[in-house]
Coordinates of C-alpha atoms and ligand atoms in Angstrom, one line a residue:
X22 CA 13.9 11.2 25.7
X23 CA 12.0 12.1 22.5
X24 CA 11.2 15.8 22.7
X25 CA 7.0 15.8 22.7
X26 CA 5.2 18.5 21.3
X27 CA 1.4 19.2 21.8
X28 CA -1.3 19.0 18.3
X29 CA -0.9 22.7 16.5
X30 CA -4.9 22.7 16.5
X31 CA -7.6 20.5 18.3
X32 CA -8.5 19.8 14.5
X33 CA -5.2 18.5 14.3
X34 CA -5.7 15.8 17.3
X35 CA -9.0 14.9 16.1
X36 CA -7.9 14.3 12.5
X37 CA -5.3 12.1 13.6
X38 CA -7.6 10.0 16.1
X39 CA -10.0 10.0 12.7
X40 CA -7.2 9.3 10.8
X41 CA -6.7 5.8 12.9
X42 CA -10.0 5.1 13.6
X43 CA -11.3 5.3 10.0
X44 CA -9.5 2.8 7.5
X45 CA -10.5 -0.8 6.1
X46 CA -12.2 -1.7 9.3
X47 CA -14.7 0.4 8.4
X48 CA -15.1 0.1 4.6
X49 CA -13.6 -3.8 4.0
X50 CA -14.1 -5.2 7.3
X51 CA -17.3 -3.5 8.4
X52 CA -19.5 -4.8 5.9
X53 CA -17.8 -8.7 5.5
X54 CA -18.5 -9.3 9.0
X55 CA -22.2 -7.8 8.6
X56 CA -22.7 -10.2 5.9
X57 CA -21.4 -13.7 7.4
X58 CA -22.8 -12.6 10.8
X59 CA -26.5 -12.0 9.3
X60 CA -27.0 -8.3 9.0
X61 CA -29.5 -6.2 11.0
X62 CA -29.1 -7.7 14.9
X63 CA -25.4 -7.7 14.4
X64 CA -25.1 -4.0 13.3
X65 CA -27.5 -2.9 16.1
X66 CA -25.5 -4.8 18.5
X67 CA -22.1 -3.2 17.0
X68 CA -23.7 0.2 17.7
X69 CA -25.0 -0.7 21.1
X70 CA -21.3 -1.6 21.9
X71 CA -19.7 1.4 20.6
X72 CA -22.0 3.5 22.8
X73 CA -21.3 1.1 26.3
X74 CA -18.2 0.2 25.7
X75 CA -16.4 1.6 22.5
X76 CA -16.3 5.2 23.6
X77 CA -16.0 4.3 27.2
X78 CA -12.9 2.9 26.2
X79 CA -11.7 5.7 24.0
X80 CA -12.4 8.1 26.7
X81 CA -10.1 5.8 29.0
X82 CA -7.3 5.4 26.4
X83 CA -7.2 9.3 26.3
X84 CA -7.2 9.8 29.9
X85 CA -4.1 7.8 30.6
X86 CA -2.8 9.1 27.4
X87 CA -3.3 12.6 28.5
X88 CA -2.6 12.7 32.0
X89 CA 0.9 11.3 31.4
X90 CA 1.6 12.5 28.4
X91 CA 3.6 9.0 27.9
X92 CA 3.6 5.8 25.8
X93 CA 1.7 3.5 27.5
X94 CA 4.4 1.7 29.5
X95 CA 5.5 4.7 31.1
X96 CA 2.0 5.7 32.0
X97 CA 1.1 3.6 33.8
X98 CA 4.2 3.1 35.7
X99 CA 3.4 7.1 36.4
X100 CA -0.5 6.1 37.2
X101 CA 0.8 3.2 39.4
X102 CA 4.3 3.4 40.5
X103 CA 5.5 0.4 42.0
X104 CA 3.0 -2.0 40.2
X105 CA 3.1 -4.3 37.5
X106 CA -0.2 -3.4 34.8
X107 CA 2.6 -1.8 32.8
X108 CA 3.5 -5.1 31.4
X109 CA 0.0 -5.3 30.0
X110 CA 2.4 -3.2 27.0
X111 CA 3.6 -6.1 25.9
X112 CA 0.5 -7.7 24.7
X113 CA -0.5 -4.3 23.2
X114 CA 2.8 -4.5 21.3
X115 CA 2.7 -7.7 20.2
X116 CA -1.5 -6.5 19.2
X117 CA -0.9 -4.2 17.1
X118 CA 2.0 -6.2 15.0
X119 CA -0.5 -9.1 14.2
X120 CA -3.4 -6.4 12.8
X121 CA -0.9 -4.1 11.2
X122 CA 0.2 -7.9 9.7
X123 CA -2.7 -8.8 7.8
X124 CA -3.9 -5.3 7.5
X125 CA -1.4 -4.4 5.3
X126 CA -2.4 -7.4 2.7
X127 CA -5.5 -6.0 2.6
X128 CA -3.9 -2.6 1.4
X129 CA -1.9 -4.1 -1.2
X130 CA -5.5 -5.6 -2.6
X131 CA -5.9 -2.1 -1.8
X132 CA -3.4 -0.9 -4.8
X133 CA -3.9 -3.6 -7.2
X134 CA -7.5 -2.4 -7.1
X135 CA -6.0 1.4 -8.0
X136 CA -3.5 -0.1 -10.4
X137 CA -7.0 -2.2 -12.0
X138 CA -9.2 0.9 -12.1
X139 CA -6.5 2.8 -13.7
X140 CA -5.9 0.4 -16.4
X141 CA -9.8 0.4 -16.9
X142 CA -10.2 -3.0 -16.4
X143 CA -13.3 -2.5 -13.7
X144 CA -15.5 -2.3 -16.5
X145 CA -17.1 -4.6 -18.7
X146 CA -17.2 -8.0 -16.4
X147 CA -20.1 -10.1 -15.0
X148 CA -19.7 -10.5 -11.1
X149 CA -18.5 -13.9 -12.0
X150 CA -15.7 -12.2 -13.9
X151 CA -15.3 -10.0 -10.7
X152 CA -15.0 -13.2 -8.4
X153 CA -12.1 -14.6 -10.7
X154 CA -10.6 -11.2 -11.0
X155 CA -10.5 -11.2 -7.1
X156 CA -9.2 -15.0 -6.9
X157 CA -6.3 -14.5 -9.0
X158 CA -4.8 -12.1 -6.9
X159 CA -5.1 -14.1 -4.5
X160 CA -3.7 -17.0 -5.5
X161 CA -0.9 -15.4 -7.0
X162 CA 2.1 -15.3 -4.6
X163 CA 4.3 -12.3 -6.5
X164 CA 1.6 -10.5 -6.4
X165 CA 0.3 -10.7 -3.1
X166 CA 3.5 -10.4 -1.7
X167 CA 4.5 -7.5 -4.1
X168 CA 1.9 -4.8 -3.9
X169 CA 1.9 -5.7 0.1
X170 CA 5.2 -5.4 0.2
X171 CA 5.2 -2.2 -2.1
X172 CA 2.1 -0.5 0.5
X173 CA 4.8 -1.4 3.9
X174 CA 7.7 0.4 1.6
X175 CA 5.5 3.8 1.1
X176 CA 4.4 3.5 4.9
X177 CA 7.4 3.2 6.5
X178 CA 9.0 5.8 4.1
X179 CA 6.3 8.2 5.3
X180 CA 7.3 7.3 8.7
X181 CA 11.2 8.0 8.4
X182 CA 10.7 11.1 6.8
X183 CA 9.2 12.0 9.5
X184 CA 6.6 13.5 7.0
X185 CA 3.1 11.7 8.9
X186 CA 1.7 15.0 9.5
X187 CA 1.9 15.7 5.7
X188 CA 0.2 12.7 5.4
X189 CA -2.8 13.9 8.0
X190 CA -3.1 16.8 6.4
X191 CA -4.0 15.5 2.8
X192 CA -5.8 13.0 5.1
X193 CA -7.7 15.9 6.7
X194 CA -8.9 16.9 3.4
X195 CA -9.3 13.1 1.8
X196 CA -11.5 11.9 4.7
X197 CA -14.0 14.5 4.2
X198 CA -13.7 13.5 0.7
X199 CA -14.3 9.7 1.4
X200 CA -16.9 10.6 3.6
X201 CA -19.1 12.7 0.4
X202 CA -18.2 10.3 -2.0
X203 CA -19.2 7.2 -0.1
X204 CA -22.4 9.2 0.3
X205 CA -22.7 9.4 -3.8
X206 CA -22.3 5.4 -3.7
X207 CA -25.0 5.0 -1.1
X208 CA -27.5 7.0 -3.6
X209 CA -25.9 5.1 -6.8
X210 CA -26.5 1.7 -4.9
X211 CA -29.7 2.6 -3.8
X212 CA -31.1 3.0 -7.0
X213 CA -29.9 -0.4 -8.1
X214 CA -33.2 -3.0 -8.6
X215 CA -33.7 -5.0 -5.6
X216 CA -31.6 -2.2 -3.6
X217 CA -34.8 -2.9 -0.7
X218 CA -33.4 -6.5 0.0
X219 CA -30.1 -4.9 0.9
X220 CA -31.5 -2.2 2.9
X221 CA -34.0 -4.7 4.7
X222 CA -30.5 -7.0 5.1
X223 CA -29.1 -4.3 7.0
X224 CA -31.9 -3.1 9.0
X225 CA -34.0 -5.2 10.3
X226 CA -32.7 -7.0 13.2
X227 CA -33.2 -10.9 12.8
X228 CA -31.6 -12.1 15.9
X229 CA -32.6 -15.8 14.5
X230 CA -29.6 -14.7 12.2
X231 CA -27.2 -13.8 15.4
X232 CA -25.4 -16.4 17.3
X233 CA -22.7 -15.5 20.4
X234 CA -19.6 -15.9 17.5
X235 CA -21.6 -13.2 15.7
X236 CA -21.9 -11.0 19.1
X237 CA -18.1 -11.8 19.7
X238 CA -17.5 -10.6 16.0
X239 CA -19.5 -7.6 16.4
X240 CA -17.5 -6.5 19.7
X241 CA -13.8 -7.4 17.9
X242 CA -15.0 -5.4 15.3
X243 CA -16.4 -2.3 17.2
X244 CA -13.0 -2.6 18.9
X245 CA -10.8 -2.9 16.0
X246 CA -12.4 -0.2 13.8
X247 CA -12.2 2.5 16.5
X248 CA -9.0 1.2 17.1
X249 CA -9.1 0.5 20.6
X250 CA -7.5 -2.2 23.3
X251 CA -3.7 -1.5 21.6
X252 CA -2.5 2.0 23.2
X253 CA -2.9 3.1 19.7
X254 CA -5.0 6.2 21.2
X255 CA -3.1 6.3 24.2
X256 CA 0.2 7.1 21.9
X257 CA -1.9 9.7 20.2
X258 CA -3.5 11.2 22.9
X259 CA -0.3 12.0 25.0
X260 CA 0.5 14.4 22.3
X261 CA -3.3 16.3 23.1
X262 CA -3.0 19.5 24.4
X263 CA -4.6 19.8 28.5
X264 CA -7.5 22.1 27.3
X265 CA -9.2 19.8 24.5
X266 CA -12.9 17.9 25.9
X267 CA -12.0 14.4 25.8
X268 CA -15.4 13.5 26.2
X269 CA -16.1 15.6 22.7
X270 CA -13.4 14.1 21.1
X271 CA -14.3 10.7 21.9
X272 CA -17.9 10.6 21.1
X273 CA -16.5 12.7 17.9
X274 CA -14.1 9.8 16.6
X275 CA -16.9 7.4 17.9
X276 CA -19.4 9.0 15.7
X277 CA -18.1 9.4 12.8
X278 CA -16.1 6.1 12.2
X279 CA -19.7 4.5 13.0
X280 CA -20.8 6.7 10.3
X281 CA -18.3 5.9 7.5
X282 CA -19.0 2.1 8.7
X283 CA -22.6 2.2 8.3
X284 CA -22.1 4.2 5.0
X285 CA -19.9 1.5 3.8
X286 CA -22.7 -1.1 4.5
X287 CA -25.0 1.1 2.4
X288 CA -23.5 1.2 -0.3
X289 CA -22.4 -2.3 -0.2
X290 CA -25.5 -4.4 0.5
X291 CA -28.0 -3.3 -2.1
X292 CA -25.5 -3.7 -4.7
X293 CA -24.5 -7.8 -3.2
X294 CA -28.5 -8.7 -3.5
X295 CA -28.7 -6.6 -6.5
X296 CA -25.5 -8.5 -8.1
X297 CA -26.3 -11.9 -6.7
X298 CA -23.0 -11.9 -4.6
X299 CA -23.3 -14.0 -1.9
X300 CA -23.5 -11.7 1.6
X301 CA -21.4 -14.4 3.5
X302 CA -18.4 -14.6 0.9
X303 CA -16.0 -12.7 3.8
X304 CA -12.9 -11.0 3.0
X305 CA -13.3 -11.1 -0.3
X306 CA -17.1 -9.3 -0.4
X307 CA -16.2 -5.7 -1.4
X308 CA -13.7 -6.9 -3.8
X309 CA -16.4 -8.4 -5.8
X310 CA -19.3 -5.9 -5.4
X311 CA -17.3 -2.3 -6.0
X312 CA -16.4 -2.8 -9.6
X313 CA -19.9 -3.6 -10.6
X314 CA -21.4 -0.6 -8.7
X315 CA -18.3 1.4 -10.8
X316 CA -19.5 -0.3 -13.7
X317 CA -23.0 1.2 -13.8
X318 CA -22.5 4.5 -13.3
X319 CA -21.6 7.8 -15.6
X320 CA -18.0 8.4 -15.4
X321 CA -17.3 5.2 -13.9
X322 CA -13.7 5.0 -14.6
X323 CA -12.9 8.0 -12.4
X324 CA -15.1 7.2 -9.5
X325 CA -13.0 4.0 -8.9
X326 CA -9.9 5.7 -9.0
X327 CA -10.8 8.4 -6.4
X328 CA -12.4 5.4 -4.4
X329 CA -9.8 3.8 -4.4
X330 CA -7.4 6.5 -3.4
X331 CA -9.2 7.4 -1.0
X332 CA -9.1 4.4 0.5
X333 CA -5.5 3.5 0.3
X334 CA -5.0 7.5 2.1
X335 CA -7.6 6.3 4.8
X336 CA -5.5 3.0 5.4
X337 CA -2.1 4.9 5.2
X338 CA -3.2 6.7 8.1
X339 CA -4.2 4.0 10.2
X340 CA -1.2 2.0 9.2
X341 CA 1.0 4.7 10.4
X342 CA -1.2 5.1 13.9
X343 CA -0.4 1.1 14.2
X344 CA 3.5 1.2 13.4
X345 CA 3.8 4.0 15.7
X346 CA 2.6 2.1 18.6
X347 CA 5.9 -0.3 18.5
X348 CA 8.1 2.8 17.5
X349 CA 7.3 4.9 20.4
X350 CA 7.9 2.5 22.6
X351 CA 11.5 1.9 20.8
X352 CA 12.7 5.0 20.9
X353 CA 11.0 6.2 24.6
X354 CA 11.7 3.0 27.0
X355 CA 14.9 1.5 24.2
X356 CA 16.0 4.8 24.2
X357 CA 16.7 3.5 20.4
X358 CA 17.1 6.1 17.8
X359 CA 14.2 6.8 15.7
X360 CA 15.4 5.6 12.4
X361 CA 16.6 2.0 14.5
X362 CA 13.2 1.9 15.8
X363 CA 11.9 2.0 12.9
X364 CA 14.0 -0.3 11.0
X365 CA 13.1 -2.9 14.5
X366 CA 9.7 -2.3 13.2
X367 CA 9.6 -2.5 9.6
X368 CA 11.3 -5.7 10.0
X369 CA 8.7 -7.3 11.7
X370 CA 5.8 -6.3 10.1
X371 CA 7.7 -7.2 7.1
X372 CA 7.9 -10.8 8.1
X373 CA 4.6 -11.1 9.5
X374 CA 2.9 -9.5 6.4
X375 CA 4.5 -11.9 4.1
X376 CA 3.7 -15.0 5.8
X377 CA -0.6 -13.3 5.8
X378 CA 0.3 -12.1 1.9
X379 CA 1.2 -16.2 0.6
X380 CA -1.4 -17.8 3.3
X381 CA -3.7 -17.6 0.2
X382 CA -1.3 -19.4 -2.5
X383 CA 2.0 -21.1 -1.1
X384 CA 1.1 -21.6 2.5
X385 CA -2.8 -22.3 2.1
X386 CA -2.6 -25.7 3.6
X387 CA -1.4 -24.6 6.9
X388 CA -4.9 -24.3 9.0
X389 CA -6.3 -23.8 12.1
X390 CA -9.6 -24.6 13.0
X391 CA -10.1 -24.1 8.9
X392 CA -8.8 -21.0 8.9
X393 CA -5.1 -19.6 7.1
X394 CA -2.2 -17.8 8.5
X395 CA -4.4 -14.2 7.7
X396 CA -7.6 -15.5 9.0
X397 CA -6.3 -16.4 12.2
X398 CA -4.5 -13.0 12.6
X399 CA -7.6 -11.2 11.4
X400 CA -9.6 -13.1 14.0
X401 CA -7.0 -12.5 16.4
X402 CA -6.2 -9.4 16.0
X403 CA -10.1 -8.1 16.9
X404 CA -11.5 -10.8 18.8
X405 CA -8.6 -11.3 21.0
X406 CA -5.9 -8.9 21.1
X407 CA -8.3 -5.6 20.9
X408 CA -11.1 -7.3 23.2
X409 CA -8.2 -8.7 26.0
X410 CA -6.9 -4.8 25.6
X411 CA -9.8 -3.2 26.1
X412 CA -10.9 -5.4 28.8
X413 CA -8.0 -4.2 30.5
X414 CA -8.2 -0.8 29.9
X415 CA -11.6 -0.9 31.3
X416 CA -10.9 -3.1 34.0
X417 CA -7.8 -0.4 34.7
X418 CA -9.0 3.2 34.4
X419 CA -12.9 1.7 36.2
X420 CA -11.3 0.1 39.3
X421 CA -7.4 1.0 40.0
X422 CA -6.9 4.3 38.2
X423 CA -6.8 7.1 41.3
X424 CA -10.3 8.4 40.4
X425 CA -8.9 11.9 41.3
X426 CA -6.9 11.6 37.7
X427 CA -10.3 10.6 36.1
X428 CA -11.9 13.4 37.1
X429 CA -9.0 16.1 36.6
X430 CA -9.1 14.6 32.8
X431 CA -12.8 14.7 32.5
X432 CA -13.3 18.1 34.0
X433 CA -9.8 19.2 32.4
X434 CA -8.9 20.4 36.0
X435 CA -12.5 21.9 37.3
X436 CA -12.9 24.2 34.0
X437 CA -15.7 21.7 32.3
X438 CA -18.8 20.2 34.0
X439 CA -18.1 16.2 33.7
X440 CA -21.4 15.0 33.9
X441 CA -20.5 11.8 32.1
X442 CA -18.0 10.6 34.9
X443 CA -20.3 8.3 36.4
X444 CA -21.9 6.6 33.0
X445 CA -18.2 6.2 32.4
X446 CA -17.5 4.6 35.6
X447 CA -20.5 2.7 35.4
X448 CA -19.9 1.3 31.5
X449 CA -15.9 0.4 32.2
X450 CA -16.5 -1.2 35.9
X451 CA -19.0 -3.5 35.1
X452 CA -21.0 -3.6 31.1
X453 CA -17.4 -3.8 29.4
X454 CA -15.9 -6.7 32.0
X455 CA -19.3 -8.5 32.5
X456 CA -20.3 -8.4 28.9
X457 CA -16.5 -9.3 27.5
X458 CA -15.6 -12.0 30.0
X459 CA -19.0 -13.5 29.6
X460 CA -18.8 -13.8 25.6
X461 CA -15.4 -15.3 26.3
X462 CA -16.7 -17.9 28.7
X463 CA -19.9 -18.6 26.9
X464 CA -17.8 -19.6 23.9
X465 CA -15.0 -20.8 25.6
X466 CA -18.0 -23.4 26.6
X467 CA -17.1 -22.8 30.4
X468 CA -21.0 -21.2 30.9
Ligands
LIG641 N1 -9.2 1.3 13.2 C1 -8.5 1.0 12.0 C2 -9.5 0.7 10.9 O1 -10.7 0.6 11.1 C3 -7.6 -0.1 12.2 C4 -6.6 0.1 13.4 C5 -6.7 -0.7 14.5 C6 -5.8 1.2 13.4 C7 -5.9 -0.5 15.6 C8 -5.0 1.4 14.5 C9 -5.0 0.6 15.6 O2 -9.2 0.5 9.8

């Protein structure tokens, strides 16, 4: 058995839970979805969610995290010897392989982007010029494949160097750094003409504009971005130490990536009314707004590069939270060696990640429902994999966890007050199930 070692700091744990949480859900995916799904009532139903069932869930990853200190499979054959939720691992596994698959496209956009700003050619171009820019990455299988393949290379180098908490501690100092410079992008964007139509975009709640795909969307995405519903936090919170407030922590990861989301949308929306970028264009949306709103500001060239840095740093660490999940559970219930587990790993996403990376060029007749090989993982990944999970964990820690290991986790053995136990019991026993099985059924056209 791996030997497991308790976070140096409660800094330490946080940054790390942050480290996951905050990534390209929050700055690529965040504001696409916003856009297709109409704007204001989808955000405010995205926060609502967060606060009844995001956190809730968080709270119940990090109690069965913590009070095994275990992967998830052997937690909850500790929580519940002798029954059978542990295989629920399985699906968590095979989760967090389909988002860390088309995630890790996305972070090869990710570097061309760097490579782009660094060769100055984010300057100069009508949005039109943008759109092209954008499409012929796309479309261009080397390098698609290349720059994806080039992002899993670094990641899983980090990983077998076993250098990941070098990595969170430039992250610990890059996030903060995102966060203050995606602040200086809200200002720049909201002093852009027709920055209002943005604003009112995001604000004002048109629920004319919100149908029950939009409210699935909105819960996939709450659940994807604080990455929940894959024992991602469970993995990371085995290694807390027995004296950290949960509750704290989770509202803390809560709160700020629903900051750095919201920030994202700021910055973006003003500047796609501003631009004339259409707000539905999806995936593509930030790719085709940023380098204007580089464009028009003083020292332009050097904003995009520390964007963009600080971006691929914020993805790193959530790419290394997602290939961890698989690699624990390799080396704790495989009893493989880290390196093999790792290698098991790489391969996979690997293969995976190639097949999202040409899904725009060589495989982009191969559709379902009209939607390629990474759409349907990107839908998948969110609105089934991370909803089904979280559903479970809910379901799990609000009905059959001994509510004696609850409380011990919420109270850290007597020495805090708890008072949230029962609006934790209340949001995972019945808002999560009832409001996630319902959406399923309503869509599912059985209601
Ligand atoms: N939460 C991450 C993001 O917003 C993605 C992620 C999902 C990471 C699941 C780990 C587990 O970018």
């Amino acid at each position: 058995m791996a030997k497991r070692v308790g976070f140096a700091t409660r800094l330490g744990a946080i940054a790390a839970a942050v480290g996951s949480a905050v990534g390209l859900g929050n700055i690529w995916r965040f504001p696409y979805e916003a856009g297709v799904n109409g704007g204001g009532a989808f955000i405010l139903v995205y926060i609502g969610c967060i606060i009844i069932m995001g956190i809730p869930v968080i709270l119940s990853e990090f109690i069965i995290g913590r009070s095994t200190h275990s992967n998830m499979k052997a937690a909850l054959k500790k929580l519940s010897p002798g029954k059978k939720y542990y295989l629920f691992t399985y699906v968590c596994i095979l989760g967090s392989f389909v988002v860390i698959g088309f995630y890790s496209v996305v972070c090869g956009w990710i570097i061309e982007y760097l490579y782009q700003a660094a060769a100055g050619h984010l300057s100069s171009h009508t949005p039109q010029e943008y759109e092209a820019m954008f499409t012929g990455l796309i479309s261009n299988p080397w390098r698609c494949v290349g720059w994806t393949v080039i992002f899993l290379v670094l990641n899983f180098l980090v990983m077998s160097r076993g250098i990941e908490k070098g990595i969170e501690r430039v992250a610990s100092i890059m996030m903060p750094l995102l966060f203050l410079i995606l602040i200086v992008f809200c200002v720049n964007s909201l002093l852009l003409p027709g920055a209002n139509e943005g604003l009112r975009f995001l604000f004002y709640p048109d629920f004319s504009q919100l149908t029950m795909r939009g409210v699935l969307d909105a819960f996939g995405q709450a659940f994807l971005s604080l990455s929940i519903g894959i024992s991602c936090l469970v993995t990371y919170s085995s290694y807390f130490k027995d004296d950290t407030s949960l509750v704290k922590d989770a509202v803390t990861v809560g709160v700020l990536d629903t900051m750095v989301a919201i920030l994202s949308g700021v910055m973006i929306f003003p500047a796609v009314f501003s631009f004339g970028v259409e707000p539905t264009a999806g995936p593509r949306l930030i790719f085709e707004v940023l380098p204007g709103i580089f464009q028009q500001m003083t020292g332009g060239y050097v904003w995009a590069l520390l964007f963009f840095l600080l971006v691929f740093f914020a993805s790193l660490t959530s790419t290394i939270s997602l290939s961890e999940i698989p690699i624990t559970f390799l080396i704790e219930e495989h009893k493989m060696s880290r390196p093999r587990a790792i290698a098991w790993t790489a391969l996979f996403t690997f293969a995976l990640a190639v097949l999202a990376a040409l899904s725009f060029n060589v495989l982009d007749d191969i559709k379902l429902w009209g939607k390629n090989i990474f759409d349907m993982m990107d839908y998948a990944a969110s609105n089934i994999f991370m909803l089904l999970g979280g559903l479970f964990t809910a379901v799990y820690v609000g009905w059959f966890l001994d509510r004696k290991v609850v409380h011990e986790q919420m109270t850290n053995g007597g020495r805090l007050k708890g008072t949230m136990e029962p609006f934790l019991i209340f949001c995972l026993r019945y808002i999560a199930p009832v409001s996630i099985v319902f959406i399923f059924l309503y869509l599912t056209g059985i209601i």
